[in-house]
């Protein structure tokens, strides 16, 4: 039985790769997509998601619009990473349909509670929608198998020196999700930046006659300006798509169950503090430690295996080409 998944996205170049993978992999049943402001405005994220799903052949998957901004702070622009349209300037045909009428919170509630199996909720964006859902309809936790979230880091950040973008964009929302009691799986920067597709492969895909493969190639080829002199560099990261891959191939990741908390104040705002101590410290001895959630944190990844898993799903015929010839 395929695993029922909902993706909460801020599409976004790598969210697009995640949608393409989730729609294509036979072991996943993509039952819905909810959108939130993050990499681009909410309107743009909704339109991008609908357009990408059309290319993915998943025009039947419902899409819902959620939060226009984080719980407390204003939305911030990520155009320097994802381009002004959120898709690195790639222009896909306008969507032929609209988002669900009732909005992301109602949509998530209905889709989760009506599903016969517990649903895996995959958040690839600031967690505003899920925080609002948990506060509005706390009963949904009974039918959520787990929340797999791209966010946080056990090491350095990217939005700030210590905070990862999705958590930094809405730290209060992340804190609410961490305190939800739902089993949590953190696919943070420690693994997020490790999975890449070689540039020659991406260029070949971009020139493909198959629209889905061509879109994958174009998305992978989008260039990021480095922090030094404005040089553009090829990274080829599959990004958010790796979090979805981890559901299909959990044994390709090394994880540890660790206490995690979100910092809400000062320069550390948005940092996920991951307690990797081997021995208890003063705070534990003196009973001062609270507000920690137990999270399965991904710390290592078989990057080649995940990159191939991704490509095999989204490039027609690739898996069959690579299969060993039938000895009979
Ligand atoms: C996260 O931020 C966004 O730029 C990506 O889509 C990803 O979800 C990485 O920090
Ligand atoms: Ca994202």
CSV table of C-alpha atoms and ligand atoms in Angstrom, one decimal:
chain,number,residue,atom,x,y,z
A,1,UNK,CA,0.0,0.0,0.0
A,2,UNK,CA,1.5,3.4,-0.9
A,3,UNK,CA,2.1,5.8,2.0
A,4,UNK,CA,-0.5,8.6,2.1
A,5,UNK,CA,1.4,11.9,2.2
A,6,UNK,CA,0.5,15.6,2.3
A,7,UNK,CA,3.1,18.1,1.3
A,8,UNK,CA,3.1,21.6,2.9
A,9,UNK,CA,5.1,23.7,0.5
A,10,UNK,CA,6.4,27.2,-0.4
A,11,UNK,CA,7.2,26.4,-4.0
A,12,UNK,CA,10.1,27.3,-4.5
A,13,UNK,CA,12.7,25.6,-6.8
A,14,UNK,CA,13.3,22.6,-4.5
A,15,UNK,CA,9.7,22.3,-3.3
A,16,UNK,CA,8.9,21.9,-7.1
A,17,UNK,CA,11.4,19.0,-7.2
A,18,UNK,CA,9.7,17.5,-4.1
A,19,UNK,CA,6.3,17.8,-5.7
A,20,UNK,CA,7.6,16.1,-8.9
A,21,UNK,CA,9.1,13.2,-6.9
A,22,UNK,CA,6.1,12.7,-4.6
A,23,UNK,CA,3.7,12.6,-7.6
A,24,UNK,CA,5.9,10.1,-9.4
A,25,UNK,CA,7.0,7.6,-6.8
A,26,UNK,CA,4.8,4.5,-6.7
A,27,UNK,CA,5.2,4.0,-3.0
A,28,UNK,CA,3.8,7.4,-2.2
A,29,UNK,CA,0.1,8.5,-2.5
A,30,UNK,CA,0.2,12.3,-2.7
A,31,UNK,CA,-3.3,13.1,-1.3
A,32,UNK,CA,-2.9,16.9,-1.0
A,33,UNK,CA,-0.7,19.9,-1.1
A,34,UNK,CA,-1.0,23.0,1.2
A,35,UNK,CA,0.7,26.2,0.4
A,36,UNK,CA,2.3,28.9,2.6
A,37,UNK,CA,4.2,32.1,2.1
A,38,UNK,CA,8.0,31.5,2.3
A,39,UNK,CA,10.2,31.3,-0.7
A,40,UNK,CA,7.6,33.5,-2.5
A,41,UNK,CA,4.3,35.2,-1.8
A,42,UNK,CA,1.3,32.9,-1.1
A,43,UNK,CA,-0.4,33.7,-4.4
A,44,UNK,CA,2.8,32.8,-6.3
A,45,UNK,CA,3.4,29.6,-4.2
A,46,UNK,CA,-0.2,28.4,-5.0
A,47,UNK,CA,0.2,29.2,-8.7
A,48,UNK,CA,3.6,27.6,-8.9
A,49,UNK,CA,2.4,24.4,-7.1
A,50,UNK,CA,-0.6,24.1,-9.5
A,51,UNK,CA,1.6,24.6,-12.5
A,52,UNK,CA,4.3,22.1,-11.3
A,53,UNK,CA,1.6,19.4,-10.5
A,54,UNK,CA,0.2,19.8,-14.0
A,55,UNK,CA,3.7,19.0,-15.5
A,56,UNK,CA,3.9,16.2,-13.0
A,57,UNK,CA,0.7,14.7,-14.4
A,58,UNK,CA,-0.9,15.2,-11.0
A,59,UNK,CA,-3.6,17.7,-12.0
A,60,UNK,CA,-6.0,15.8,-9.8
A,61,UNK,CA,-4.1,16.4,-6.5
A,62,UNK,CA,-6.0,19.1,-4.5
A,63,UNK,CA,-4.0,22.3,-3.6
A,64,UNK,CA,-5.0,24.6,-0.8
A,65,UNK,CA,-3.9,28.1,0.0
A,66,UNK,CA,-2.8,28.8,3.6
A,67,UNK,CA,-1.0,31.5,5.5
A,68,UNK,CA,0.1,34.8,3.9
A,69,UNK,CA,2.7,35.4,6.5
A,70,UNK,CA,4.3,33.9,9.7
A,71,UNK,CA,2.4,34.0,13.0
A,72,UNK,CA,4.1,37.1,14.3
A,73,UNK,CA,6.6,38.6,11.8
A,74,UNK,CA,6.0,39.9,8.3
A,75,UNK,CA,6.8,37.6,5.4
A,76,UNK,CA,10.3,38.0,4.0
A,77,UNK,CA,11.4,37.8,0.5
A,78,UNK,CA,13.6,34.9,-0.7
A,79,UNK,CA,13.9,36.1,-4.3
A,80,UNK,CA,17.7,36.1,-4.1
A,81,UNK,CA,17.6,32.3,-3.9
A,82,UNK,CA,14.4,31.3,-5.8
A,83,UNK,CA,14.1,34.1,-8.3
A,84,UNK,CA,11.3,36.7,-8.4
A,85,UNK,CA,8.7,34.1,-9.5
A,86,UNK,CA,9.9,31.5,-7.0
A,87,UNK,CA,10.8,29.2,-9.8
A,88,UNK,CA,14.1,30.6,-10.9
A,89,UNK,CA,12.4,32.5,-13.7
A,90,UNK,CA,11.1,29.3,-15.3
A,91,UNK,CA,7.8,30.1,-16.9
A,92,UNK,CA,5.4,27.2,-16.9
A,93,UNK,CA,1.9,27.4,-18.6
A,94,UNK,CA,-0.7,29.0,-16.3
A,95,UNK,CA,-2.7,26.6,-14.2
A,96,UNK,CA,-5.9,25.4,-15.6
A,97,UNK,CA,-7.6,25.1,-12.2
A,98,UNK,CA,-7.8,26.9,-8.9
A,99,UNK,CA,-7.0,26.1,-5.3
A,100,UNK,CA,-9.6,24.5,-2.9
A,101,UNK,CA,-12.2,27.0,-1.8
A,102,UNK,CA,-11.9,26.4,1.9
A,103,UNK,CA,-8.3,27.2,2.6
A,104,UNK,CA,-5.4,25.2,4.0
A,105,UNK,CA,-6.5,24.7,7.6
A,106,UNK,CA,-9.9,23.3,6.7
A,107,UNK,CA,-8.4,21.4,3.9
A,108,UNK,CA,-5.8,19.7,6.0
A,109,UNK,CA,-8.3,18.9,8.8
A,110,UNK,CA,-10.7,17.3,6.3
A,111,UNK,CA,-8.0,15.4,4.3
A,112,UNK,CA,-6.3,14.1,7.4
A,113,UNK,CA,-9.4,13.0,9.3
A,114,UNK,CA,-11.2,11.5,6.4
A,115,UNK,CA,-8.3,9.3,5.3
A,116,UNK,CA,-8.7,5.6,6.3
A,117,UNK,CA,-4.9,5.4,7.2
A,118,UNK,CA,-2.8,7.7,9.3
A,119,UNK,CA,-1.3,10.3,7.1
A,120,UNK,CA,2.4,11.4,6.8
A,121,UNK,CA,2.6,15.2,6.9
A,122,UNK,CA,5.7,16.5,5.1
A,123,UNK,CA,6.5,20.2,5.8
A,124,UNK,CA,9.0,21.7,3.3
A,125,UNK,CA,8.3,25.3,4.3
A,126,UNK,CA,7.8,27.6,7.3
A,127,UNK,CA,5.3,25.7,9.5
A,128,UNK,CA,2.7,28.4,9.9
A,129,UNK,CA,-0.1,26.3,8.3
A,130,UNK,CA,0.6,23.3,10.5
A,131,UNK,CA,0.8,25.4,13.6
A,132,UNK,CA,-2.6,27.0,12.8
A,133,UNK,CA,-4.0,23.5,12.1
A,134,UNK,CA,-2.8,22.1,15.4
A,135,UNK,CA,-4.2,25.1,17.4
A,136,UNK,CA,-7.5,25.1,15.5
A,137,UNK,CA,-8.2,21.3,15.3
A,138,UNK,CA,-5.9,19.5,17.8
A,139,UNK,CA,-7.8,16.3,17.2
A,140,UNK,CA,-6.0,15.8,13.8
A,141,UNK,CA,-3.0,14.4,15.7
A,142,UNK,CA,-4.9,11.2,16.0
A,143,UNK,CA,-4.6,10.5,12.3
A,144,UNK,CA,-1.1,11.9,11.6
A,145,UNK,CA,1.4,9.1,11.4
A,146,UNK,CA,4.3,11.5,11.8
A,147,UNK,CA,5.5,14.9,10.7
A,148,UNK,CA,8.6,14.8,8.4
A,149,UNK,CA,9.9,18.3,8.3
A,150,UNK,CA,12.6,20.0,6.2
A,151,UNK,CA,13.9,22.5,8.7
A,152,UNK,CA,16.5,23.2,11.3
A,153,UNK,CA,20.1,22.1,11.7
A,154,UNK,CA,22.2,20.4,14.2
A,155,UNK,CA,25.1,22.6,13.0
A,156,UNK,CA,25.3,26.0,11.2
A,157,UNK,CA,22.3,27.8,9.7
A,158,UNK,CA,21.7,29.4,6.3
A,159,UNK,CA,19.2,32.2,7.0
A,160,UNK,CA,21.5,33.3,9.9
A,161,UNK,CA,24.7,31.8,11.2
A,162,UNK,CA,22.7,29.5,13.4
A,163,UNK,CA,19.1,29.4,12.0
A,164,UNK,CA,17.8,27.5,9.0
A,165,UNK,CA,15.3,29.4,6.7
A,166,UNK,CA,12.1,27.5,7.3
A,167,UNK,CA,12.4,27.6,11.1
A,168,UNK,CA,13.8,31.1,11.1
A,169,UNK,CA,10.9,32.4,9.0
A,170,UNK,CA,8.3,31.3,11.6
A,171,UNK,CA,10.0,30.2,14.8
A,172,UNK,CA,6.8,30.2,16.9
A,173,UNK,CA,5.1,27.9,14.4
A,174,UNK,CA,8.1,25.5,14.6
A,175,UNK,CA,7.9,25.6,18.4
A,176,UNK,CA,4.2,24.7,18.2
A,177,UNK,CA,4.9,21.8,15.9
A,178,UNK,CA,7.7,20.5,18.1
A,179,UNK,CA,5.4,20.5,21.1
A,180,UNK,CA,2.6,18.7,19.2
A,181,UNK,CA,3.3,15.2,20.6
A,182,UNK,CA,3.2,13.8,17.0
A,183,UNK,CA,6.3,11.7,16.1
A,184,UNK,CA,8.7,14.0,14.4
A,185,UNK,CA,11.5,13.4,11.8
A,186,UNK,CA,13.9,16.3,11.2
A,187,UNK,CA,15.5,16.5,7.7
A,188,UNK,CA,17.7,19.5,8.4
A,189,UNK,CA,20.6,21.3,6.8
A,190,UNK,CA,22.9,18.5,8.0
A,191,UNK,CA,21.6,16.3,5.2
A,192,UNK,CA,19.7,18.8,3.0
A,193,UNK,CA,22.8,20.2,1.4
A,194,UNK,CA,24.4,16.8,0.8
A,195,UNK,CA,22.3,15.5,-2.1
A,196,UNK,CA,23.1,16.8,-5.5
A,197,UNK,CA,22.9,15.9,-9.2
A,198,UNK,CA,26.0,16.3,-11.3
A,199,UNK,CA,25.8,19.2,-13.7
A,200,UNK,CA,26.2,17.2,-16.9
A,201,UNK,CA,23.2,15.1,-15.9
A,202,UNK,CA,21.1,18.2,-15.1
A,203,UNK,CA,22.1,19.8,-18.5
A,204,UNK,CA,21.1,16.6,-20.3
A,205,UNK,CA,17.7,16.5,-18.6
A,206,UNK,CA,17.1,20.2,-19.3
A,207,UNK,CA,17.4,19.4,-23.0
A,208,UNK,CA,15.0,16.4,-22.8
A,209,UNK,CA,11.9,16.2,-25.0
A,210,UNK,CA,10.0,14.9,-22.0
A,211,UNK,CA,8.4,18.0,-20.2
A,212,UNK,CA,8.8,16.6,-16.7
A,213,UNK,CA,12.4,15.6,-17.1
A,214,UNK,CA,13.1,18.9,-18.8
A,215,UNK,CA,11.6,20.8,-15.8
A,216,UNK,CA,13.7,18.7,-13.4
A,217,UNK,CA,16.8,19.6,-15.4
A,218,UNK,CA,15.9,23.3,-15.5
A,219,UNK,CA,15.2,23.5,-11.8
A,220,UNK,CA,18.4,21.7,-10.9
A,221,UNK,CA,20.3,24.1,-13.2
A,222,UNK,CA,19.2,27.2,-11.5
A,223,UNK,CA,22.2,29.0,-10.2
A,224,UNK,CA,22.8,30.5,-6.8
A,225,UNK,CA,24.9,33.6,-6.3
A,226,UNK,CA,27.6,33.1,-3.8
A,227,UNK,CA,28.2,35.5,-0.9
A,228,UNK,CA,31.6,36.7,-2.1
A,229,UNK,CA,31.6,38.6,-5.3
A,230,UNK,CA,28.2,37.8,-6.9
A,231,UNK,CA,29.6,34.8,-8.7
A,232,UNK,CA,26.9,32.3,-9.7
A,233,UNK,CA,27.6,28.7,-8.8
A,234,UNK,CA,26.0,25.4,-9.8
A,235,UNK,CA,24.9,23.4,-6.8
A,236,UNK,CA,22.4,20.9,-8.2
A,237,UNK,CA,20.9,20.2,-4.8
A,238,UNK,CA,17.6,18.3,-4.8
A,239,UNK,CA,16.9,20.1,-1.5
A,240,UNK,CA,13.4,19.6,-0.2
A,241,UNK,CA,12.9,16.5,-2.4
A,242,UNK,CA,15.4,14.7,-0.3
A,243,UNK,CA,13.0,14.9,2.7
A,244,UNK,CA,10.4,13.1,0.6
A,245,UNK,CA,12.9,10.5,-0.6
A,246,UNK,CA,13.7,9.7,3.0
A,247,UNK,CA,10.2,8.4,3.5
A,248,UNK,CA,10.7,5.8,0.7
A,249,UNK,CA,14.3,4.9,1.7
A,250,UNK,CA,14.6,5.4,5.4
A,251,UNK,CA,17.6,3.1,5.6
A,252,UNK,CA,19.6,5.5,3.4
A,253,UNK,CA,19.8,7.9,6.3
A,254,UNK,CA,21.5,7.8,9.7
A,255,UNK,CA,19.3,9.2,12.4
A,256,UNK,CA,19.4,9.7,16.2
A,257,UNK,CA,16.6,10.3,18.6
A,258,UNK,CA,17.6,13.6,20.2
A,259,UNK,CA,16.1,16.4,22.2
A,260,UNK,CA,15.4,19.5,20.1
A,261,UNK,CA,14.1,23.0,20.9
A,262,UNK,CA,13.6,26.2,19.0
A,263,UNK,CA,15.2,29.4,20.2
A,264,UNK,CA,12.7,32.4,20.1
A,265,UNK,CA,14.8,35.3,21.2
A,266,UNK,CA,17.9,37.2,20.4
A,267,UNK,CA,20.4,36.5,17.7
A,268,UNK,CA,19.6,32.7,18.1
A,269,UNK,CA,16.0,33.3,17.1
A,270,UNK,CA,15.0,30.4,14.8
A,271,UNK,CA,17.9,28.2,15.7
A,272,UNK,CA,17.1,24.5,16.4
A,273,UNK,CA,19.2,23.6,19.4
A,274,UNK,CA,20.0,19.8,19.1
A,275,UNK,CA,21.2,18.3,22.3
A,276,UNK,CA,24.0,15.9,21.3
A,277,UNK,CA,25.7,15.7,24.7
A,278,UNK,CA,26.8,12.2,25.8
A,279,UNK,CA,26.5,13.0,29.5
A,280,UNK,CA,24.0,15.1,31.3
A,281,UNK,CA,24.9,18.8,32.0
A,282,UNK,CA,24.2,21.2,34.9
A,283,UNK,CA,20.7,22.1,33.5
A,284,UNK,CA,19.7,18.5,33.6
A,285,UNK,CA,21.2,17.9,37.1
A,286,UNK,CA,19.4,20.9,38.4
A,287,UNK,CA,16.0,20.2,36.7
A,288,UNK,CA,16.2,23.4,34.6
A,289,UNK,CA,15.8,21.8,31.2
A,290,UNK,CA,12.3,22.0,29.7
A,291,UNK,CA,10.7,22.8,26.4
A,292,UNK,CA,12.6,20.0,24.6
A,293,UNK,CA,11.0,17.7,22.1
A,294,UNK,CA,12.2,14.2,21.3
A,295,UNK,CA,12.9,14.2,17.5
A,296,UNK,CA,14.4,11.6,15.1
A,297,UNK,CA,17.1,13.8,13.6
A,298,UNK,CA,18.8,12.9,10.3
A,299,UNK,CA,22.5,13.3,10.6
A,300,UNK,CA,23.9,11.3,7.8
A,301,UNK,CA,22.8,10.3,4.3
A,302,UNK,CA,23.8,8.0,1.4
A,303,UNK,CA,23.7,11.0,-1.0
A,304,UNK,CA,24.3,8.9,-4.1
A,305,UNK,CA,21.5,6.5,-3.3
A,306,UNK,CA,19.0,9.3,-2.6
A,307,UNK,CA,20.0,11.2,-5.8
A,308,UNK,CA,19.5,8.0,-7.9
A,309,UNK,CA,16.2,7.3,-6.1
A,310,UNK,CA,15.0,10.8,-7.0
A,311,UNK,CA,16.2,10.6,-10.7
A,312,UNK,CA,14.8,7.1,-11.2
A,313,UNK,CA,11.3,8.4,-10.2
A,314,UNK,CA,11.2,11.6,-12.2
A,315,UNK,CA,13.1,10.6,-15.4
A,316,UNK,CA,11.0,8.3,-17.5
A,317,UNK,CA,12.8,5.1,-18.4
A,318,UNK,CA,15.9,5.8,-16.3
A,319,UNK,CA,15.3,3.0,-13.7
A,320,UNK,CA,14.6,0.5,-16.5
A,321,UNK,CA,17.7,1.5,-18.4
A,322,UNK,CA,19.8,1.0,-15.3
A,323,UNK,CA,18.3,-2.4,-14.4
A,324,UNK,CA,20.6,-5.4,-15.0
A,325,UNK,CA,19.8,-7.4,-18.2
A,326,UNK,CA,17.6,-10.4,-17.6
A,327,UNK,CA,19.9,-13.4,-17.5
A,328,UNK,CA,17.1,-15.7,-18.9
B,1,LIG,C1,14.6,25.6,2.9
B,1,LIG,O1,14.4,27.0,2.6
B,1,LIG,C2,13.9,27.1,1.2
B,1,LIG,O2,14.8,27.9,0.5
B,1,LIG,C3,14.0,25.7,0.6
B,1,LIG,O3,12.8,25.5,-0.2
B,1,LIG,C4,14.0,24.8,1.8
B,1,LIG,O4,12.7,24.4,2.2
B,1,LIG,C5,16.1,25.4,3.2
B,1,LIG,O5,16.6,26.2,4.2
B,2,LIG,CA1,10.8,24.9,0.8
